[in-house]
GROMACS .gro file of C-alpha atoms in nm:
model
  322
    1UNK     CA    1   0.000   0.000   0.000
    2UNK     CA    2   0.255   0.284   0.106
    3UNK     CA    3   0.504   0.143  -0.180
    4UNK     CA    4   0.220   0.220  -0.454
    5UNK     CA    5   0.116   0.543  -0.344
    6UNK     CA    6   0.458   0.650  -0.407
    7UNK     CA    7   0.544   0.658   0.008
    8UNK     CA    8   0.838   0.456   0.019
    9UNK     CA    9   1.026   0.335  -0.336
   10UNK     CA   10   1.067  -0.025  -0.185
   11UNK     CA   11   0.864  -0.242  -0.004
   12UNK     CA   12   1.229  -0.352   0.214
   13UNK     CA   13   1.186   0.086   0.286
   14UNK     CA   14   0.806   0.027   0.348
   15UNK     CA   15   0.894  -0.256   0.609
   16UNK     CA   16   1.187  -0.057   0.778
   17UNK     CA   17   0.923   0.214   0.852
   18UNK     CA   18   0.693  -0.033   1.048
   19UNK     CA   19   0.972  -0.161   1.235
   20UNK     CA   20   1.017   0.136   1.424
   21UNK     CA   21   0.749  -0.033   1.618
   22UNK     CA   22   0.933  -0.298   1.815
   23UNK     CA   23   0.744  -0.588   1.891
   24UNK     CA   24   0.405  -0.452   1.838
   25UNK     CA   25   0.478  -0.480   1.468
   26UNK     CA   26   0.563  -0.853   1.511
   27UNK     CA   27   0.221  -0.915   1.731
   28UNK     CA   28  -0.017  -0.675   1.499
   29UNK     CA   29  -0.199  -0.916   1.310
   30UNK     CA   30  -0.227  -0.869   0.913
   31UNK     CA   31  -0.565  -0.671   0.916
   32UNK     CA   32  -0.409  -0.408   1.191
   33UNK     CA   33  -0.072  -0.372   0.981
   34UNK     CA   34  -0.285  -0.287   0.689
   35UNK     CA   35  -0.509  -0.037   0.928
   36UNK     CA   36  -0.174   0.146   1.030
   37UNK     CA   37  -0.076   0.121   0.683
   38UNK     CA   38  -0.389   0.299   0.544
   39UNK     CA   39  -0.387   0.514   0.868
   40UNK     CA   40  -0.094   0.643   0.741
   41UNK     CA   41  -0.167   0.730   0.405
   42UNK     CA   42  -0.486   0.944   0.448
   43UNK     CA   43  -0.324   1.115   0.752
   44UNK     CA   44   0.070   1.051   0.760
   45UNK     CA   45   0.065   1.350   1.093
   46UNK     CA   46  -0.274   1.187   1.245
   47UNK     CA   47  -0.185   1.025   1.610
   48UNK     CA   48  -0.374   0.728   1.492
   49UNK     CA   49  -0.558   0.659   1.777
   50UNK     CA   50  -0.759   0.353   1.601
   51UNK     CA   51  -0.459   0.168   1.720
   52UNK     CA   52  -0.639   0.195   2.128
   53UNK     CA   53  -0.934  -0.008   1.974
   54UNK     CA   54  -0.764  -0.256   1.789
   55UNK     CA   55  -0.397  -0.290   1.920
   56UNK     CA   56  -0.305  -0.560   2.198
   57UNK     CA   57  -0.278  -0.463   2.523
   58UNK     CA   58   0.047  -0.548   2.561
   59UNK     CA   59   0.185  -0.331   2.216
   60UNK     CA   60  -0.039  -0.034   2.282
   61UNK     CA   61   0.250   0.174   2.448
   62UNK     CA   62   0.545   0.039   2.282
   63UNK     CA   63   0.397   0.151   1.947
   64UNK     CA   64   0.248   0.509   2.126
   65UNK     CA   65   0.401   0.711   2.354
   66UNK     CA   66   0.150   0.964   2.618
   67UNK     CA   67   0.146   1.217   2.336
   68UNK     CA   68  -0.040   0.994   2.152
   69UNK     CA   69  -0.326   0.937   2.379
   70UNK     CA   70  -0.631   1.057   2.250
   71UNK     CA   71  -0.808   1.269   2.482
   72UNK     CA   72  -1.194   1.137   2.367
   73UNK     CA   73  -1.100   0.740   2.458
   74UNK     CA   74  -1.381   0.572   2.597
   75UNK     CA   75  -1.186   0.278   2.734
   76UNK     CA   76  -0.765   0.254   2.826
   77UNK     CA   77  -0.642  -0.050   2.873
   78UNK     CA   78  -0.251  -0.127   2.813
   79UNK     CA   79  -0.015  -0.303   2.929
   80UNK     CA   80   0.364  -0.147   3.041
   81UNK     CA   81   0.689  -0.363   2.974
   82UNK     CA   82   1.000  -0.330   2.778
   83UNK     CA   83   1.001  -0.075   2.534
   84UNK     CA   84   0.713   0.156   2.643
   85UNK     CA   85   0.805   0.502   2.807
   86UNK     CA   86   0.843   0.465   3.185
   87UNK     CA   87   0.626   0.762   3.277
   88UNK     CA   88   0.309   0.743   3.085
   89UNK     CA   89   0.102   1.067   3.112
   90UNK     CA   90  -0.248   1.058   3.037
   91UNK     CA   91  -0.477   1.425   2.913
   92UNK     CA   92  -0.562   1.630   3.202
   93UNK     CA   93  -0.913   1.631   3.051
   94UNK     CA   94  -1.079   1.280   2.923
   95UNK     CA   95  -1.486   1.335   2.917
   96UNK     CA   96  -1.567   1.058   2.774
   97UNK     CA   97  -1.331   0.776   2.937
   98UNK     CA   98  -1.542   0.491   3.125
   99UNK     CA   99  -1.289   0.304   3.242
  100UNK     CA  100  -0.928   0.307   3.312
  101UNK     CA  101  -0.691  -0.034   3.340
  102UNK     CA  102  -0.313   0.024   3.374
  103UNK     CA  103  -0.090  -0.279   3.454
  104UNK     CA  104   0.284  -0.329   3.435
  105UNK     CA  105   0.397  -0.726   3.357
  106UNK     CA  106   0.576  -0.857   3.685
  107UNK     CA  107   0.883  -0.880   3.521
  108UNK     CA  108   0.950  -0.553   3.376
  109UNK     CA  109   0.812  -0.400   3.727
  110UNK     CA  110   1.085  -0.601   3.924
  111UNK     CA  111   1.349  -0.402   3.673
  112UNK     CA  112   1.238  -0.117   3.605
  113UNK     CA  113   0.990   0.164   3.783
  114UNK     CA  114   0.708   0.269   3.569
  115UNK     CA  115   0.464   0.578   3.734
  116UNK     CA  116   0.131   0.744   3.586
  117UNK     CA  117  -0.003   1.035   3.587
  118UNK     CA  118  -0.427   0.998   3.574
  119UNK     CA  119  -0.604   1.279   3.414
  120UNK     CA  120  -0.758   1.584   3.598
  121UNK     CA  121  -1.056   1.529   3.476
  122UNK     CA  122  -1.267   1.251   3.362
  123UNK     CA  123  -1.636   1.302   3.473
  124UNK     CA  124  -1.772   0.996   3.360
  125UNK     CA  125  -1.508   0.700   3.466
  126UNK     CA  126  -1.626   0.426   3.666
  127UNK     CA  127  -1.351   0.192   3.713
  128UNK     CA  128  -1.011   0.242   3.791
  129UNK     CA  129  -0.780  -0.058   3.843
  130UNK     CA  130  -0.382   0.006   3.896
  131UNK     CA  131  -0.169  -0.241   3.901
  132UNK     CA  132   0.199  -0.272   3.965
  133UNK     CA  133   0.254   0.134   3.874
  134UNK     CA  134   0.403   0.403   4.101
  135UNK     CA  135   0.275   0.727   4.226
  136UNK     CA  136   0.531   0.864   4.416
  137UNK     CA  137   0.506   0.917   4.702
  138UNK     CA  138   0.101   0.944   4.725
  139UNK     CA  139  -0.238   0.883   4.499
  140UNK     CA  140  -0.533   1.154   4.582
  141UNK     CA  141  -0.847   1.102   4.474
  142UNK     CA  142  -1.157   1.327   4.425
  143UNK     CA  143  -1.485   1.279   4.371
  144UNK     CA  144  -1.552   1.628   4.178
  145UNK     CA  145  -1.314   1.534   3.941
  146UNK     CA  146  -1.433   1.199   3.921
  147UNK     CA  147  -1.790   1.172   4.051
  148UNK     CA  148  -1.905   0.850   3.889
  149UNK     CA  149  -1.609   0.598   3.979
  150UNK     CA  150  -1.732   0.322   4.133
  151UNK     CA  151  -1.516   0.066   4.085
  152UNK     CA  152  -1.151   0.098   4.255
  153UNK     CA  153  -0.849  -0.146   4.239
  154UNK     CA  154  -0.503  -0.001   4.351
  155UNK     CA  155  -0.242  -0.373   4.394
  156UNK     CA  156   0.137  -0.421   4.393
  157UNK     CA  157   0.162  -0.032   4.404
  158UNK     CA  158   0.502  -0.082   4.583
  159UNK     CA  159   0.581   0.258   4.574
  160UNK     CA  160   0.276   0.431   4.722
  161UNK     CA  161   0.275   0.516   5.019
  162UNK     CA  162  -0.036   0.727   5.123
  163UNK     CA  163  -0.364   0.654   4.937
  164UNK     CA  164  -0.638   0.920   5.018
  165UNK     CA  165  -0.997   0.839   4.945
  166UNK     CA  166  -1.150   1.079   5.184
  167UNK     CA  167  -1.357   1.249   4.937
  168UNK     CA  168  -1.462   0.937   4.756
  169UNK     CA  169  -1.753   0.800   4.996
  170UNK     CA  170  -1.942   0.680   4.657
  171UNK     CA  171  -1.756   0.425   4.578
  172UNK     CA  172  -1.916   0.044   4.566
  173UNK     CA  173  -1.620  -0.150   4.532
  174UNK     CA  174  -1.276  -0.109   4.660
  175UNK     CA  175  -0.976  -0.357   4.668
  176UNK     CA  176  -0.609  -0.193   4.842
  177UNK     CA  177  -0.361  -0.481   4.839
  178UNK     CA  178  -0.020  -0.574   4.820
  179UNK     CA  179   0.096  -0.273   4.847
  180UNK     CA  180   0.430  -0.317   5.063
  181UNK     CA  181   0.510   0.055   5.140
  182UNK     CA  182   0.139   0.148   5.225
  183UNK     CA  183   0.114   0.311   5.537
  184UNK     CA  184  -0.149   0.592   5.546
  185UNK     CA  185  -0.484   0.559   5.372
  186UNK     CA  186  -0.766   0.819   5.446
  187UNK     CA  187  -1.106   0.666   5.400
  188UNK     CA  188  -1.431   0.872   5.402
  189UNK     CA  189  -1.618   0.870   5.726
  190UNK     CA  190  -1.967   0.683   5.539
  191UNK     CA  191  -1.931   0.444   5.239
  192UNK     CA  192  -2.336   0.437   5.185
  193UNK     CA  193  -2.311   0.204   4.833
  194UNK     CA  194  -2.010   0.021   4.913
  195UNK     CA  195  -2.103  -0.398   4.826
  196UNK     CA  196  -1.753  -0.465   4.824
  197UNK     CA  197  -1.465  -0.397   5.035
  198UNK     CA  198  -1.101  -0.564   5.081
  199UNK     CA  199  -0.799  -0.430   5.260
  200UNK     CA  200  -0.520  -0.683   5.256
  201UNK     CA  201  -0.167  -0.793   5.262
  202UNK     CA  202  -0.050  -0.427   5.330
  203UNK     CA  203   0.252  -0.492   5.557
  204UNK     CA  204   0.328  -0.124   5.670
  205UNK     CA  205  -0.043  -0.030   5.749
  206UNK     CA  206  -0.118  -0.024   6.097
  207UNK     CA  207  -0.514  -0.108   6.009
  208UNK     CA  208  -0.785   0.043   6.231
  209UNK     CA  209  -1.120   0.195   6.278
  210UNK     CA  210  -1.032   0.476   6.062
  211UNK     CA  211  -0.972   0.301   5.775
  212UNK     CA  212  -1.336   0.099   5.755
  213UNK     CA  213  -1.665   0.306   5.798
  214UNK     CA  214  -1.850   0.211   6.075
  215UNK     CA  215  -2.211   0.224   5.908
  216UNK     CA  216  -2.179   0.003   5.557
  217UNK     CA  217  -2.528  -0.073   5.502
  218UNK     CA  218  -2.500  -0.211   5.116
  219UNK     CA  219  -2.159  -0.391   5.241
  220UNK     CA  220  -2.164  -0.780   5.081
  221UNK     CA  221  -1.769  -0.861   5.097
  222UNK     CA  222  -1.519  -0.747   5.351
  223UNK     CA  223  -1.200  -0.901   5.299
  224UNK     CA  224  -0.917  -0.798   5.560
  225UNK     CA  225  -0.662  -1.081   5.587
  226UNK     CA  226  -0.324  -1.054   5.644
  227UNK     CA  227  -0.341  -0.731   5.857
  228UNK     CA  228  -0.204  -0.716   6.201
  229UNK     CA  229  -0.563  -0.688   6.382
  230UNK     CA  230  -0.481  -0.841   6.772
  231UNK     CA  231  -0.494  -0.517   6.939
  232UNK     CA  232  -0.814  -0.388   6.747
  233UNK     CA  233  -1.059  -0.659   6.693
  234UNK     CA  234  -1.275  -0.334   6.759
  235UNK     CA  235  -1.274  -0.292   6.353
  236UNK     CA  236  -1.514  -0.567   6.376
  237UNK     CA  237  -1.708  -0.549   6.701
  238UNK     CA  238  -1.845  -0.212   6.641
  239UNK     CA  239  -1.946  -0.230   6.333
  240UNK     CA  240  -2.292  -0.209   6.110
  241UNK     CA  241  -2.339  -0.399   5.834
  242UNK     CA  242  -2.694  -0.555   5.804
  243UNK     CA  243  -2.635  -0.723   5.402
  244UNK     CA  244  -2.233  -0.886   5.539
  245UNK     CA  245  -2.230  -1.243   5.328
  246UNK     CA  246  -1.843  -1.270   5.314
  247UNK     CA  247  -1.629  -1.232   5.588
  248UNK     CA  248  -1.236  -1.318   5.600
  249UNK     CA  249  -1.020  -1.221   5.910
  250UNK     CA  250  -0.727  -1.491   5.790
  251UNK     CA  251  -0.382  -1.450   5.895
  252UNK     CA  252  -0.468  -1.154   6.167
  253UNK     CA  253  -0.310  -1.281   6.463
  254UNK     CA  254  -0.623  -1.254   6.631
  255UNK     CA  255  -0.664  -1.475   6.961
  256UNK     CA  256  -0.986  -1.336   7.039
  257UNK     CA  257  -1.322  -1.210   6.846
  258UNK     CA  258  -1.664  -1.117   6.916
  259UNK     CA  259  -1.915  -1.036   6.574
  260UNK     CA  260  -2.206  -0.794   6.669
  261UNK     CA  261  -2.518  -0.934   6.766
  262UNK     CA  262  -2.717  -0.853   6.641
  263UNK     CA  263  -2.579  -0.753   6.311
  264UNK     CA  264  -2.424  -1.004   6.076
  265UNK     CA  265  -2.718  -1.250   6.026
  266UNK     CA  266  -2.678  -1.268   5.656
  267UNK     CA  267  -2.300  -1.398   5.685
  268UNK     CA  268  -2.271  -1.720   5.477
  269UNK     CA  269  -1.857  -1.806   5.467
  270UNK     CA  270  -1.631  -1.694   5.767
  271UNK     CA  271  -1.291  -1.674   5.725
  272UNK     CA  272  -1.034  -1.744   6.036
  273UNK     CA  273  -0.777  -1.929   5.926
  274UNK     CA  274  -0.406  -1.876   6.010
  275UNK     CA  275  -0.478  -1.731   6.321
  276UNK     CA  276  -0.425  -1.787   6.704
  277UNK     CA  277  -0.713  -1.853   6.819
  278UNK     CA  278  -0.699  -2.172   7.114
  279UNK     CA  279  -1.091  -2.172   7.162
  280UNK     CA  280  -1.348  -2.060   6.873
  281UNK     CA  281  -1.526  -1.771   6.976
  282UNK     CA  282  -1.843  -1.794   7.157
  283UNK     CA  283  -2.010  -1.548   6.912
  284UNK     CA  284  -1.847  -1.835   6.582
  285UNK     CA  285  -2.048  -2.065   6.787
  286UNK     CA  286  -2.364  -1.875   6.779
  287UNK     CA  287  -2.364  -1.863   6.419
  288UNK     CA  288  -2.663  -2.014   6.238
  289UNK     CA  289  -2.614  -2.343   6.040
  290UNK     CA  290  -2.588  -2.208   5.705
  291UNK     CA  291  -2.267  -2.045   5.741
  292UNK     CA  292  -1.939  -2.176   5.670
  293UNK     CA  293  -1.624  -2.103   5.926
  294UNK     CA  294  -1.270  -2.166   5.800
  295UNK     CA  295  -1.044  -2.253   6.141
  296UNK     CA  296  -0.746  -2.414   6.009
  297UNK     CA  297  -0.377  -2.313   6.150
  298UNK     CA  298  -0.522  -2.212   6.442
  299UNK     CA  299  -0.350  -2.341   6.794
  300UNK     CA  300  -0.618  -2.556   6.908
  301UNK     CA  301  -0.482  -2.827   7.133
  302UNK     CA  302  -0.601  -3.215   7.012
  303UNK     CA  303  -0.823  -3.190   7.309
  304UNK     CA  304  -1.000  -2.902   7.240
  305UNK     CA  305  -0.994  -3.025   6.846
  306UNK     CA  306  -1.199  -3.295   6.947
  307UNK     CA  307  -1.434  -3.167   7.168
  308UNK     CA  308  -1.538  -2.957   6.908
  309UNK     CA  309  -1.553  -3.233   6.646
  310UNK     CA  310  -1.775  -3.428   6.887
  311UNK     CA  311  -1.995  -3.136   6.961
  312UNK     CA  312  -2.087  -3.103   6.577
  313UNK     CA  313  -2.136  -3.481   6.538
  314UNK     CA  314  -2.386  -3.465   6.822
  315UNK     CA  315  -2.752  -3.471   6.788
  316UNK     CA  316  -2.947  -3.127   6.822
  317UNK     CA  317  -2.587  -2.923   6.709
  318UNK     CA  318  -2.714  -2.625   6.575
  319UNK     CA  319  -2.396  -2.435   6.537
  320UNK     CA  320  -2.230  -2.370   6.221
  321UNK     CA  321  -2.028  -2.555   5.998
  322UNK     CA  322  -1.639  -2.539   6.076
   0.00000   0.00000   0.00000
């Protein structure tokens, strides 16, 4: 195509062009080549941002750099690795992006640092999901500049370490995790549609009240394992959450517990594993039958093990099942 309009005298020429798109040239299949060919031709200066629609995830930024970006994207999805720009800069002003996934493949992150910078604006996103990327040294969010996200996923964020949410109490589902330098995150005092909400396996943050709303009326999921909670089962004791199916306490170090009552009668699966626990809570026991209680790696003694095995074998048991 670009050799018979007269673009390049060679096809050999032609091909050297294309290959100043490493790797993303090799993974294009025929019918994108040909797009980026014809791309070309009606609009050789165009920032040909078809290629967001059509390219891999995983070639989107090698062939593009953040100039390239189109500000009107609906969707941004890419993937960061070897040969994409290690600071990638999206517009300050996206109005019509719904949804925003940046990831960086584990092996490039463990070699190289790769940050973002999120728009300004973007007044009608609704999920954000980070993965592996750096904001150094904080992310702050706001909900006039994004009043419709919903959806929030910040993981392996090694980097980060203060996440503020404070003005974000919309949000329905939220997942902070793995993020090994975390060690301040501001939460909003009410979370009024939150169904879903996990705060895990972030070594550095000393996890408390403050950080989980003490009224969650909407609240399906709360996932909090691998948090140092022994001195503040409190998180769990005082709170309000009417609609609670899943709950997971795992690896918490926690020796003692007591769920509101009443308050959690919806719970179906209970999570207490990996804990140190030497006698299940009275208010475990209390649960209705219907709900499922994880209590391996506890430090039950063989006696106590088998008391407890007995009790639930017995006739009239109405506990739950562990």
């Amino acid at each position: 195509m670009t050799v018979d309009a007269g673009l390049y005298e060679s096809k050999s020429a032609a091909d050297e062009y294309f290959k100043n798109f490493p790797l993303g040239y090799e993974n294009l299949n025929e019918y994108v080549r040909e797009e980026l060919a014809m791309e070309m031709l009606v609009n050789p200066t165009s920032t040909r941002a078809w290629a967001f629609d059509k390219a891999t995830d995983s070639s989107k930024m090698i062939l593009y750099k953040s100039k390239d970006i189109p500000a009107n994207l609906e969707n941004f999805k890419v993937e960061l690795g070897e040969g994409c720009e290690t600071h990638l800069r999206l517009p300050e002003d996206m109005p019509n992006l719904l949804s925003i996934d940046i990831r960086v493949r584990e092996v490039a992150a463990s070699e190289t640092k790769y940050t973002v910078t999120l728009p300004r604006h973007a007044p009608q996103l609704h999920r954000l999901a980070l993965k592996n990327v750096q904001f150094q040294p904080s992310l702050q969010l706001n909900a006039q500049d994004m009043p419709k996200l919903k959806i929030l996923t910040i993981t392996v964020c090694s980097e980060t370490k203060l996440i503020d949410l404070g003005k974000m109490s919309g949000l329905q589902e939220i997942d902070i995790s793995l993020n090994a330098q975390l060690s301040d995150l501001h939460m909003p005092e009410q979370f009024p549609e939150a169904t879903s909400l996990r705060i895990s396996n972030n070594p550095r943050l000393p996890l408390g009240e403050q950080h989980i709303p003490r009224e969650l009326p909407e609240l399906r999921r709360l996932f909090l394992e691998n948090n140092d909670l022994r001195e503040v089962s409190s998180v769990i004791e005082g709170l309000k959450a009417p609609n609670l199916r899943q709950l997971d306490l795992s690896g918490n170090h926690l020796h003692h517990l007591t769920l509101p009552s009443p308050g959690f009668e919806r719970l179906t699966t209970v999570g207490l594993a990996w804990n140190d626990f030497t006698t299940i809570p009275q208010s475990i026991m209390d649960l209705n039958p219907n709900v499922d209680v994880n209590l391996i790696n506890n430090r039950f003694s063989d006696r106590i093990q088998r008391r407890y095995e007995d009790a639930m074998a017995a006739a009239g048991y109405s506990g739950p099942r562990l």
